C-alpha positions as CSV (number, residue, x, y, z in Angstrom):
1,M,16.8,22.2,26.2
2,E,20.0,20.5,25.2
3,L,19.9,20.0,21.4
4,R,23.5,19.1,20.6
5,W,22.7,15.4,19.9
6,I,19.7,16.4,17.8
7,S,21.7,19.0,15.9
8,D,24.5,16.5,15.1
9,A,22.2,13.5,14.5
10,R,23.1,10.8,12.0
11,A,20.1,8.5,12.3
12,A,19.3,4.9,11.4
13,G,16.5,2.5,12.1
14,L,16.7,-0.8,14.0
15,E,13.8,-3.2,13.6
16,T,13.8,-5.5,16.6
17,Y,11.5,-7.5,18.8
18,V,11.3,-8.9,22.3
19,D,14.1,-11.6,22.8
20,D,15.8,-10.6,19.5
21,P,19.1,-12.7,19.6
22,D,20.9,-10.5,17.1
23,V,20.3,-7.0,18.6
24,D,23.8,-6.6,20.0
25,A,25.5,-7.6,16.7
26,R,23.3,-5.2,14.7
27,L,23.9,-2.3,17.1
28,D,27.6,-2.9,16.7
29,V,27.2,-2.5,12.9
30,L,25.3,0.8,13.4
31,A,27.9,2.1,15.8
32,A,30.7,1.2,13.4
33,A,28.9,3.2,10.7
34,H,29.0,6.3,12.9
35,V,25.3,6.3,13.5
36,S,24.5,8.6,16.5
37,V,20.8,8.1,16.9
38,V,19.0,4.7,16.7
39,V,15.3,4.6,15.9
40,I,14.0,1.5,17.6
41,D,11.1,-0.1,15.8
42,S,9.5,-2.8,18.0
43,D,5.8,-3.8,18.0
44,L,4.4,-0.5,19.2
45,S,2.5,-0.2,15.9
46,F,0.2,-3.0,17.0
47,Y,-2.8,-3.1,19.3
48,L,-1.2,-4.3,22.6
49,T,-2.7,-5.2,25.9
50,E,-1.3,-3.5,28.9
51,R,0.7,-6.6,29.7
52,R,2.2,-6.8,26.2
53,F,2.9,-3.1,26.1
54,E,4.8,-3.4,29.4
55,E,6.9,-6.3,28.0
56,H,7.8,-4.1,25.1
57,A,8.6,-1.1,27.3
58,V,11.0,-3.3,29.3
59,F,12.6,-4.6,26.2
60,I,13.0,-1.1,24.6
61,D,14.5,0.1,27.8
62,A,17.2,-2.6,27.6
63,V,17.9,-1.8,23.9
64,A,18.2,1.9,24.7
65,K,20.8,1.1,27.3
66,K,22.7,-1.0,24.8
67,C,22.7,2.0,22.5
68,H,24.1,4.3,25.2
69,Q,26.8,1.8,25.9
70,R,27.9,2.2,22.3
71,G,27.7,6.0,22.4
72,M,24.4,6.3,20.6
73,K,21.1,7.9,21.5
74,A,17.9,6.0,21.2
75,V,14.3,6.9,20.3
76,A,11.3,4.6,20.0
77,Y,9.2,4.5,16.8
78,Y,5.6,4.8,17.7
79,P,2.7,5.6,15.3
80,M,0.7,8.4,16.9
81,L,-2.7,7.9,15.3
82,E,-2.6,4.5,13.5
83,V,-3.0,1.2,15.3
84,L,-2.6,-2.2,13.6
85,T,-4.2,-5.5,14.6
86,E,-3.0,-8.7,13.0
87,K,-5.4,-11.5,11.9
88,A,-8.2,-9.0,12.3
89,P,-11.1,-10.9,10.6
90,K,-10.8,-13.7,13.1
91,R,-10.2,-11.6,16.2
92,R,-12.9,-10.5,18.6
93,H,-10.8,-7.6,19.8
94,T,-9.2,-5.1,17.5
95,M,-8.8,-1.3,18.0
96,G,-11.6,-0.6,15.5
97,K,-14.0,-3.1,17.1
98,D,-13.2,-2.2,20.7
99,H,-13.2,1.6,20.2
100,P,-15.3,2.6,17.2
101,D,-15.9,6.0,18.9
102,W,-12.2,6.7,18.7
103,V,-12.0,6.2,15.0
104,Q,-11.7,9.1,12.6
105,R,-14.6,9.7,10.3
106,G,-14.6,11.5,7.0
107,V,-17.0,14.1,5.8
108,D,-18.6,11.3,3.8
109,G,-19.3,9.5,7.1
110,K,-16.9,6.6,6.5
111,A,-14.8,5.3,9.3
112,N,-11.1,5.3,8.8
113,V,-10.6,1.5,9.3
114,F,-9.6,-1.0,6.7
115,V,-8.0,-4.4,6.4
116,G,-4.8,-4.6,4.5
117,G,-4.2,-6.4,1.2
118,G,-3.1,-3.8,-1.3
119,R,-4.2,-0.3,-0.1
120,V,-0.8,0.5,1.4
121,F,2.5,-1.4,1.5
122,W,2.9,-1.3,5.3
123,V,-0.4,-3.0,6.2
124,P,-0.3,-6.7,5.4
125,K,-3.2,-8.9,4.4
126,R,-5.7,-9.6,7.2
127,T,-4.2,-6.8,9.3
128,E,-6.6,-4.1,10.5
129,S,-5.4,-0.4,10.2
130,A,-7.4,1.9,12.4
131,W,-6.8,5.7,12.3
132,L,-7.8,7.3,15.6
133,C,-9.0,10.8,16.3
134,P,-6.9,13.0,18.7
135,T,-10.0,14.7,20.1
136,T,-11.4,11.5,21.6
137,A,-10.4,9.5,24.7
138,Y,-7.7,7.9,22.6
139,R,-5.6,11.0,23.3
140,D,-5.2,10.1,27.0
141,Y,-4.7,6.4,26.1
142,F,-1.8,7.3,23.9
143,I,-0.2,9.9,26.2
144,N,-0.3,7.5,29.1
145,R,1.7,5.0,27.1
146,V,4.2,7.7,26.1
147,K,4.6,8.5,29.8
148,R,5.5,4.9,30.5
149,L,8.1,5.1,27.7
150,A,9.5,8.2,29.2
151,Q,10.3,6.2,32.3
152,T,12.8,4.1,30.3
153,A,16.3,4.9,29.1
154,L,15.0,6.3,25.8
155,D,16.1,9.7,24.9
156,G,12.8,10.5,23.1
157,L,10.0,9.3,21.0
158,W,9.8,9.1,17.2
159,G,6.1,9.8,16.6
160,D,5.0,8.6,13.3
161,V,2.7,10.8,11.0
162,P,-0.2,12.0,13.2
163,L,-2.5,12.9,10.4
164,L,-6.2,12.8,9.5
165,S,-6.0,9.9,7.1
166,D,-7.8,9.9,3.8
167,I,-7.1,6.3,2.9
168,V,-10.8,5.4,3.5
169,G,-12.9,8.4,4.6
170,V,-12.2,11.7,2.9
171,W,-11.7,14.9,4.8
172,P,-11.7,13.6,8.3
173,C,-12.4,14.1,11.1
174,T,-16.2,14.7,11.6
175,N,-17.0,12.5,14.6
176,A,-18.9,13.9,17.6
177,T,-15.9,15.1,19.6
178,C,-14.4,17.0,16.6
179,A,-17.8,18.6,15.9
180,A,-18.1,19.7,19.6
181,K,-14.6,21.0,19.7
182,F,-15.0,23.0,16.5
183,L,-18.3,24.5,17.8
184,A,-16.8,25.4,21.1
185,E,-13.7,27.1,19.6
186,T,-15.3,28.9,16.7
187,G,-19.0,29.1,17.4
188,L,-19.6,27.4,14.1
189,A,-21.3,24.1,13.1
190,Q,-18.9,21.7,11.5
191,P,-19.4,21.6,7.6
192,T,-21.0,18.6,6.1
193,S,-19.6,18.8,2.6
194,V,-16.5,20.1,0.7
195,D,-17.3,23.6,-0.5
196,W,-14.3,26.0,-0.9
197,N,-16.7,28.9,-1.5
198,N,-18.1,28.4,2.0
199,P,-16.2,30.5,4.6
200,V,-17.1,28.0,7.3
201,F,-15.5,25.2,5.3
202,R,-12.3,27.3,4.9
203,R,-12.3,28.1,8.6
204,W,-12.6,24.4,9.3
205,V,-9.7,23.6,7.0
206,A,-7.4,26.0,8.9
207,W,-8.7,24.8,12.2
208,R,-7.8,21.2,11.4
209,H,-4.1,22.1,11.3
210,G,-4.5,23.3,14.9
211,V,-6.1,20.0,16.0
212,I,-3.0,18.0,15.0
213,H,-0.6,20.7,16.4
214,E,-2.3,20.7,19.7
215,F,-2.1,16.9,19.9
216,E,1.6,16.9,19.3
217,Q,2.1,19.5,22.0
218,A,0.0,17.6,24.5
219,V,2.0,14.4,23.9
220,L,5.3,16.2,24.6
221,S,3.9,18.0,27.6
222,G,2.6,14.6,29.0
223,A,6.0,13.0,28.5
224,R,7.8,15.9,30.2
225,T,5.7,15.5,33.4
226,V,7.7,12.3,33.8
227,R,11.0,13.4,32.4
228,P,11.8,17.1,31.5
229,D,14.6,16.1,29.0
230,F,12.4,13.7,27.0
231,L,12.1,14.7,23.3
232,L,9.4,14.2,20.7
233,I,10.5,13.9,17.1
234,V,7.4,13.9,14.8
235,E,7.8,12.2,11.4
236,T,6.0,14.5,9.0
237,G,5.5,13.5,5.4
238,T,3.2,16.2,4.1
239,M,5.9,18.8,3.4
240,D,4.6,21.8,1.3
241,H,2.1,20.1,-0.9
242,S,-1.7,19.4,-0.8
243,N,-1.6,16.4,1.4
244,A,-1.0,18.8,4.2
245,T,-4.3,20.4,3.3
246,S,-6.4,17.3,3.2
247,Q,-4.7,15.4,6.0
248,G,-4.4,18.4,8.4
249,H,-0.8,17.5,9.4
250,D,1.2,20.6,8.4
251,G,4.6,21.5,10.0
252,A,4.3,25.0,8.4
253,S,1.0,26.0,10.0
254,R,2.2,26.7,13.6
255,D,5.3,27.4,15.7
256,D,6.3,23.9,16.9
257,G,7.9,25.1,20.2
258,D,9.9,22.2,21.5
259,V,8.4,19.6,19.2
260,L,11.0,18.5,16.7
261,R,10.4,17.2,13.2
262,A,11.8,14.5,11.0
263,W,10.6,15.0,7.4
264,E,9.7,12.0,5.3
265,V,10.5,13.4,1.9
266,D,8.9,10.7,-0.3
267,C,10.7,9.6,-3.4
268,A,9.2,9.6,-6.9
269,S,8.9,5.8,-6.6
270,D,8.6,3.4,-3.7
271,A,10.4,0.8,-5.9
272,T,13.2,2.8,-7.5
273,G,13.5,5.9,-5.3
274,M,14.7,8.8,-7.4
275,R,16.6,6.8,-10.0
276,Q,14.1,7.4,-12.8
277,A,13.1,10.9,-11.6
278,P,13.3,13.8,-14.1
279,A,15.2,16.9,-13.3
280,D,12.2,18.9,-12.0
281,D,11.5,16.1,-9.5
282,W,15.0,16.4,-8.2
283,I,14.6,20.2,-7.9
284,S,11.3,19.6,-6.2
285,M,13.0,17.3,-3.6
286,A,15.7,20.0,-3.0
287,I,13.0,22.6,-2.5
288,M,11.1,20.3,0.0
289,M,14.3,19.6,2.0
290,R,14.9,23.4,2.4
291,H,11.2,23.8,3.2
292,G,11.5,21.5,6.1
293,R,14.4,23.5,7.6
294,G,12.3,26.7,7.3
295,C,9.3,25.0,9.1
296,A,11.6,24.1,12.0
297,G,12.4,27.7,12.9
298,K,14.9,27.7,15.7
299,N,14.9,23.9,16.0
300,P,17.2,21.4,14.1
301,S,15.3,19.2,11.8
302,W,15.9,15.7,10.3
303,A,15.0,14.2,6.9
304,I,14.6,10.6,5.9
305,T,17.0,10.3,2.9
306,Y,15.8,7.3,0.9
307,G,17.9,5.7,-1.7
308,K,17.9,2.6,-3.9
309,Q,21.6,2.3,-4.5
310,T,24.6,4.2,-3.2
311,D,24.9,6.7,-6.1
312,D,21.3,8.0,-6.0
313,A,21.3,7.8,-2.2
314,E,24.3,10.1,-2.2
315,R,22.6,12.7,-4.3
316,V,19.5,12.6,-2.0
317,M,21.6,13.0,1.1
318,A,23.6,15.8,-0.5
319,I,20.6,18.0,-1.1
320,A,19.3,17.1,2.3
321,I,22.5,18.3,4.0
322,A,22.8,21.4,1.7
323,G,19.2,22.1,2.7
324,G,20.0,22.0,6.4
325,Q,18.6,18.6,7.2
326,R,20.2,16.0,9.4
327,P,19.9,12.7,7.5
328,Y,18.2,9.5,8.5
329,E,19.7,7.1,5.9
330,S,17.4,4.3,4.6
331,Q,16.8,2.1,1.6
332,I,13.5,2.7,-0.1
333,P,10.8,2.0,1.1
334,L,11.6,0.8,4.7
335,L,13.1,2.7,7.5
336,S,15.3,-0.1,9.0
337,R,17.4,-0.8,5.9
338,T,20.5,0.8,4.4
339,V,21.8,1.0,0.9
340,G,25.1,-0.2,2.2
341,D,27.0,-0.3,5.5
342,A,30.3,0.8,4.0
343,W,28.6,3.7,2.2
344,R,26.8,4.8,5.3
345,R,30.1,4.7,7.2
346,K,31.7,6.9,4.6
347,M,28.9,9.5,4.6
348,Y,28.3,9.5,8.4
349,G,32.0,9.5,9.1
350,W,32.4,12.6,7.0
351,L,29.4,14.3,8.8
352,K,30.9,13.4,12.1
353,E,34.2,15.0,11.2
354,N,32.4,18.1,9.9
355,S,29.5,18.3,12.4
356,D,30.3,22.0,13.0
357,I,28.5,22.9,9.8
358,W,25.3,22.7,11.8
359,A,26.5,25.3,14.3
360,G,26.7,28.2,11.8
361,D,23.9,30.8,11.1
362,S,22.5,31.1,7.6
363,A,24.3,33.6,5.4
364,N,21.9,33.3,2.5
365,P,20.8,36.6,1.0
366,V,17.1,35.7,0.2
367,A,14.1,34.6,2.2
368,V,11.0,33.0,0.6
369,I,7.7,33.3,2.5
370,F,5.6,30.1,2.7
371,S,1.9,30.4,3.7
372,S,0.0,27.2,4.5
373,V,-3.4,28.8,4.3
374,S,-2.5,30.5,1.0
375,R,-1.8,27.0,-0.4
376,D,-5.0,25.7,1.2
377,F,-7.3,28.4,-0.1
378,V,-5.7,28.9,-3.6
379,D,-4.9,25.3,-4.6
380,R,-8.0,23.9,-2.9
381,N,-6.6,20.4,-2.8
382,A,-7.1,20.1,-6.6
383,G,-4.0,17.8,-6.9
384,T,-1.4,16.2,-4.7
385,G,1.6,18.3,-5.8
386,L,4.3,16.0,-4.4
387,Y,6.3,16.0,-7.7
388,T,5.8,17.0,-11.3
389,S,6.1,13.7,-13.3
390,T,4.1,10.6,-14.2
391,N,5.6,7.2,-15.1
392,P,3.1,4.7,-16.4
393,A,5.8,2.0,-16.6
394,D,6.2,2.0,-12.8
395,E,3.2,0.9,-10.7
396,D,4.9,2.3,-7.6
397,W,5.3,5.9,-9.0
398,W,4.0,8.6,-6.8
399,A,1.1,9.6,-9.1
400,T,-0.7,8.5,-12.3
401,R,-2.7,11.7,-13.0
402,R,-1.4,14.8,-14.6
403,K,-3.6,16.9,-12.3
404,D,-1.4,15.8,-9.4
405,S,1.6,17.6,-10.9
406,A,2.9,20.4,-8.7
407,K,3.3,22.5,-11.9
408,T,-0.5,22.6,-12.3
409,L,-1.3,24.1,-8.8
410,P,-1.3,27.9,-8.7
411,Y,0.0,28.4,-5.2
412,L,2.4,25.5,-5.0
413,G,3.6,26.0,-8.6
414,E,4.3,29.7,-7.9
415,Y,6.1,29.0,-4.6
416,R,8.2,26.2,-6.0
417,G,8.8,28.0,-9.3
418,I,10.3,31.0,-7.4
419,C,12.5,28.6,-5.4
420,K,13.6,26.7,-8.5
421,A,14.5,30.0,-10.2
422,L,16.6,31.0,-7.2
423,I,18.4,27.7,-7.2
424,H,19.1,28.1,-11.0
425,A,20.3,31.6,-10.4
426,H,22.6,30.4,-7.6
427,A,20.9,32.7,-5.1
428,P,20.8,30.7,-1.9
429,Y,17.6,31.2,0.0
430,D,15.9,30.3,3.3
431,V,12.2,29.5,3.8
432,V,10.4,31.5,6.4
433,T,6.9,30.1,7.2
434,T,4.2,32.5,8.3
435,P,4.3,31.4,12.0
436,H,7.9,32.6,12.2
437,L,7.3,35.8,10.2
438,S,8.5,38.9,12.0
439,P,10.6,42.0,11.2
440,E,13.4,40.5,13.3
441,R,13.4,37.2,11.4
442,L,13.4,39.0,8.0
443,A,16.0,41.6,8.9
444,P,19.1,39.7,7.8
445,Y,17.8,39.3,4.2
446,P,18.3,42.0,1.7
447,V,15.5,40.4,-0.4
448,V,12.3,38.6,0.7
449,A,10.1,36.9,-1.9
450,A,6.4,36.3,-1.2
451,P,4.9,34.0,-3.9
452,R,1.1,34.3,-4.3
453,P,0.5,35.4,-0.7
454,A,-3.3,35.2,-0.9
455,A,-3.9,34.5,2.8
456,L,-2.2,36.6,5.5
457,S,-3.0,37.7,9.0
458,D,-3.0,41.4,9.9
459,G,0.1,40.7,12.0
460,E,1.9,39.1,9.1
461,I,1.1,42.0,6.8
462,A,2.4,44.4,9.5
463,S,5.7,42.4,9.7
464,L,6.2,42.7,5.9
465,K,5.5,46.4,6.0
466,S,8.0,46.9,8.8
467,Y,10.6,44.9,7.0
468,V,10.3,47.1,3.9
469,K,10.1,50.3,5.9
470,A,13.5,49.4,7.5
471,G,15.2,49.0,4.1
472,G,14.3,45.6,2.7
473,T,13.2,44.7,-0.8
474,L,9.9,42.7,-0.9
475,L,9.2,40.8,-4.1
476,V,5.5,39.8,-4.4
477,T,4.5,37.5,-7.3
478,G,1.3,36.2,-8.7
479,A,-0.2,38.9,-6.5
480,T,-3.5,40.3,-7.7
481,D,-5.1,38.7,-4.6
482,A,-2.3,39.3,-2.1
483,G,-3.9,39.2,1.3
484,V,-7.5,38.8,0.1
485,F,-8.0,36.1,2.8
486,D,-7.2,36.4,6.4
487,E,-5.5,33.5,8.3
488,N,-8.8,31.7,8.8
489,G,-10.2,32.0,5.3
490,A,-12.4,35.0,5.8
491,L,-12.6,37.0,2.6
492,R,-11.5,40.7,2.8
493,S,-13.0,43.4,0.6
494,Q,-9.6,44.1,-0.9
495,P,-6.2,42.4,-1.2
496,A,-4.9,43.7,2.1
497,L,-1.2,43.3,1.4
498,L,-1.4,45.5,-1.7
499,Q,-3.6,47.9,0.2
500,A,-1.1,48.2,3.0
501,F,1.5,49.4,0.6
502,G,-1.0,51.6,-1.4
503,I,-0.3,49.8,-4.6
504,S,-2.4,48.1,-7.2
505,A,-1.8,45.8,-10.2
506,G,0.3,47.5,-12.8
507,A,3.3,46.7,-14.9
508,N,5.1,43.5,-14.0
509,W,8.4,43.9,-12.0
510,A,7.3,47.5,-11.1
511,R,9.2,48.9,-8.1
512,T,7.6,51.1,-5.5
513,S,9.6,52.8,-2.7
514,H,8.3,52.6,0.9
515,G,10.3,54.0,3.7
516,H,13.9,52.9,3.2
517,G,13.0,49.9,1.1
518,A,10.8,48.9,-1.8
519,V,8.2,46.5,-3.1
520,V,8.6,44.8,-6.4
521,L,5.2,43.6,-7.7
522,V,4.6,40.9,-10.3
523,T,1.0,40.2,-10.9
524,E,1.6,37.3,-13.3
525,Q,2.4,33.7,-12.1
526,V,6.0,34.0,-13.1
527,G,7.1,31.4,-10.6
528,Q,4.7,28.8,-12.0
529,K,5.8,29.7,-15.5
530,Y,9.4,29.1,-14.6
531,Y,8.5,25.8,-12.9
532,Q,6.9,24.8,-16.2
533,T,9.2,26.2,-18.8
534,D,12.6,27.5,-17.3
535,D,11.8,30.9,-18.8
536,A,15.1,32.8,-18.7
537,A,13.4,36.1,-18.4
538,V,12.4,35.2,-14.8
539,T,16.0,34.5,-13.6
540,T,17.2,37.6,-15.4
541,A,14.6,39.8,-13.6
542,L,15.5,38.1,-10.3
543,A,19.2,38.8,-10.9
544,E,18.5,42.5,-11.4
545,I,16.8,42.6,-8.0
546,L,19.5,40.6,-6.3
547,K,22.6,42.2,-7.6
548,A,22.0,45.5,-5.8
549,N,22.5,43.9,-2.4
550,G,26.2,43.0,-2.9
551,R,25.8,39.5,-1.7
552,T,25.3,37.7,-5.0
553,I,27.3,34.7,-6.0
554,V,28.9,34.8,-9.4
555,T,29.5,31.4,-11.1
556,N,29.3,29.5,-14.3
557,A,28.1,26.4,-12.5
558,P,25.3,24.3,-14.1
559,P,21.8,25.5,-13.0
560,A,21.1,22.4,-10.8
561,V,24.0,22.9,-8.4
562,V,22.4,23.8,-5.0
563,I,24.4,26.2,-2.9
564,D,24.0,27.1,0.8
565,L,26.0,29.7,2.8
566,R,26.6,29.4,6.5
567,Q,28.5,31.8,8.7
568,R,30.3,29.6,11.2
569,T,32.1,32.4,13.0
570,E,32.9,36.0,12.1
571,H,36.2,34.6,10.7
572,R,34.8,31.7,8.6
573,L,32.2,31.2,6.0
574,D,31.1,27.6,5.0
575,V,29.7,26.9,1.6
576,L,27.9,23.7,0.7
577,F,27.5,22.6,-2.9
578,A,25.1,19.7,-3.8
579,N,25.2,18.6,-7.4
580,I,22.0,17.2,-9.0
581,D,22.9,18.4,-12.5
582,G,22.1,16.2,-15.5
583,L,19.8,13.9,-13.6
584,D,16.8,13.0,-15.8
585,T,14.6,10.1,-16.9
586,G,16.1,7.3,-18.9
587,G,18.3,6.0,-16.2
588,F,20.5,7.4,-13.5
589,N,23.5,9.0,-15.0
590,A,25.0,11.3,-12.3
591,Q,28.1,13.3,-13.4
592,S,30.5,15.6,-11.6
593,A,30.3,19.3,-12.3
594,S,33.4,21.5,-12.6
595,F,33.1,25.3,-12.5
596,T,34.4,28.6,-11.2
597,V,32.6,30.4,-8.3
598,A,33.0,33.8,-6.6
599,I,31.6,33.9,-3.1
600,P,31.0,37.2,-1.4
601,C,32.9,37.6,1.8
602,G,30.8,40.2,3.6
603,G,33.4,43.0,3.4
604,K,36.2,40.8,4.8
605,T,39.4,39.6,3.1
606,P,39.6,35.8,2.3
607,R,42.8,34.3,3.6
608,R,42.4,30.5,3.0
609,V,40.1,28.2,1.1
610,T,39.8,24.5,1.9
611,I,37.6,21.8,0.4
612,T,36.4,18.4,1.6
613,Q,33.8,15.9,0.4
614,P,32.7,12.4,1.7
615,G,35.5,9.9,1.3
616,D,38.3,12.5,1.8
617,S,40.8,11.7,4.5
618,A,41.3,15.4,5.2
619,P,40.4,18.8,3.9
620,A,42.6,20.2,1.0
621,E,43.7,23.8,0.5
622,I,43.0,25.2,-2.9
623,P,44.2,28.4,-4.7
624,F,41.9,31.4,-4.9
625,T,41.9,35.1,-5.8
626,H,40.2,38.0,-4.2
627,E,38.1,40.0,-6.7
628,D,35.4,42.6,-6.0
629,G,34.9,41.5,-2.4
630,R,34.6,37.8,-3.4
631,A,36.8,34.7,-3.0
632,V,37.2,33.2,-6.5
633,F,38.2,29.6,-7.0
634,E,37.6,26.6,-9.2
635,I,36.0,23.4,-7.9
636,T,34.7,20.0,-9.0
637,V,31.6,18.7,-7.2
638,A,30.6,15.0,-7.4
639,A,27.6,14.9,-5.1
640,L,28.5,17.0,-2.1
641,L,31.3,19.4,-1.4
642,L,32.1,21.6,1.6
643,V,34.2,24.8,1.1
644,R,35.5,26.7,4.0
645,I,36.7,30.2,3.6
646,A,38.8,31.8,6.3
647,V,38.4,35.6,6.4
648,T,39.7,38.5,8.3
């Protein structure tokens, strides 16, 4: 599959409708801003007759061709499981009325259909929103329409959030087709209530992730029966937090194969974006950006980079790029707006000139394991966990309840806390989700961290054991129950990961040798503690583990400077710096950060160091010294800085 245009994507939305008289002019504006992929949002969100759908397919085909004429790719925005019907109370035919058997039903029996007027911003008054089940005949209805779109000039489909919606019914879907499928695949009767102590309920929670994954794969397979080069980019908003548990849509639960993802990393507020967000919310966003890259495995991934104004938008885009995400720039809360054409031109022009940053392999020295089912079975959907803060003054803030803070959740808090500590320690890391866990995948990393790995398959445990035996250092934290569940929620008699290494709970940070490597065990929730308190003892202990590998960065940079290392070729190392230092509540007061940094050169000799940032006309060479195998230099980072180190 040719992924170059996906890898180099600079995306933007275009809201347009049949007979739009301004479409050419607006496409010219996008092309002038160095947009490379246009997401065409027509009326596909609505309940369309076959005749109306055909009109839109013809129109979208024409718009896609206009994009190609301007050197841009085109994908069509199409909600995968939600269908809207305008003026629903007065209409005889709506999706919910015509196909009640297709509608998702919660464990409470409620159908996931509602009429807008305040529940969510994207559903206007008197408009019906129906959420459909992917195990019903709706599946073929949708795939057949995607096949028609694959006959157009479109390069792919932007499939919007195929989730099991909890806007009305809770814990969907429990309709007849889902019950029959669960019974056929597991031999178990579908649960009728939420009970985390029930192994059947836990099995059902893990199974639901597979239902959405299978639907995504079927949509892509259907489209490729028409056109083998057609792509599916799935907008995924559930990230690492508990919405993935309750809504079933989880990009970390399976290997996506050729399905691509665009992550909707929600802001703290739909009104002000991240402008009023505290420091830990900014860190949380940086962690989610990197999480998305880890979920993607071998695939490139995109992220929607919402902003309110250019200054906060630039910080969001900076941590997206440093986190390995190709940006889809948009002004909060809609996908078809920009915070400014001139600013978008500056950022996308710089990315276009430096697109080879995406071609390099990661040179980060640490991997962090993320386990979806550990989150499911440990946190038990007790709170949302998107961010950490509340803001009663903003009615559009992400949450109002303290219980929804990610800091309160034992798995998510431990995972994000370890990630936060690594960022503050300036130890660049990659996320490895359990579907991608293998000895080969872990081999490049001297250190692998496994925060609160309560649920692991036998194969995953074997991979971790092989990694350590070959010489790696495995850090296991919050770990009295490491491996106590299998991948389906079955309870083991003992914590299987600890059993595999023949160790039990003892002194924190205790090191046990195994083969050529070692396991460092911390039974306390040190990650969650760091997430809550910035306990310096945690970063000190991490530094002791990391310094032995010889790939540590030495710097006096502020803690909230995010660093990413990429090996472009054997003769060049790229280093990205994203600065979110000093951002806190009380107004957006972004400042530049000046510091000295020493970057390990992998045993090679640095010959030249250049820097560039958005707005620069050309890279600039800067002075450096070579000390203890590192290139040492001074830099000032506004929002985003790229350093290139030539080595021999």
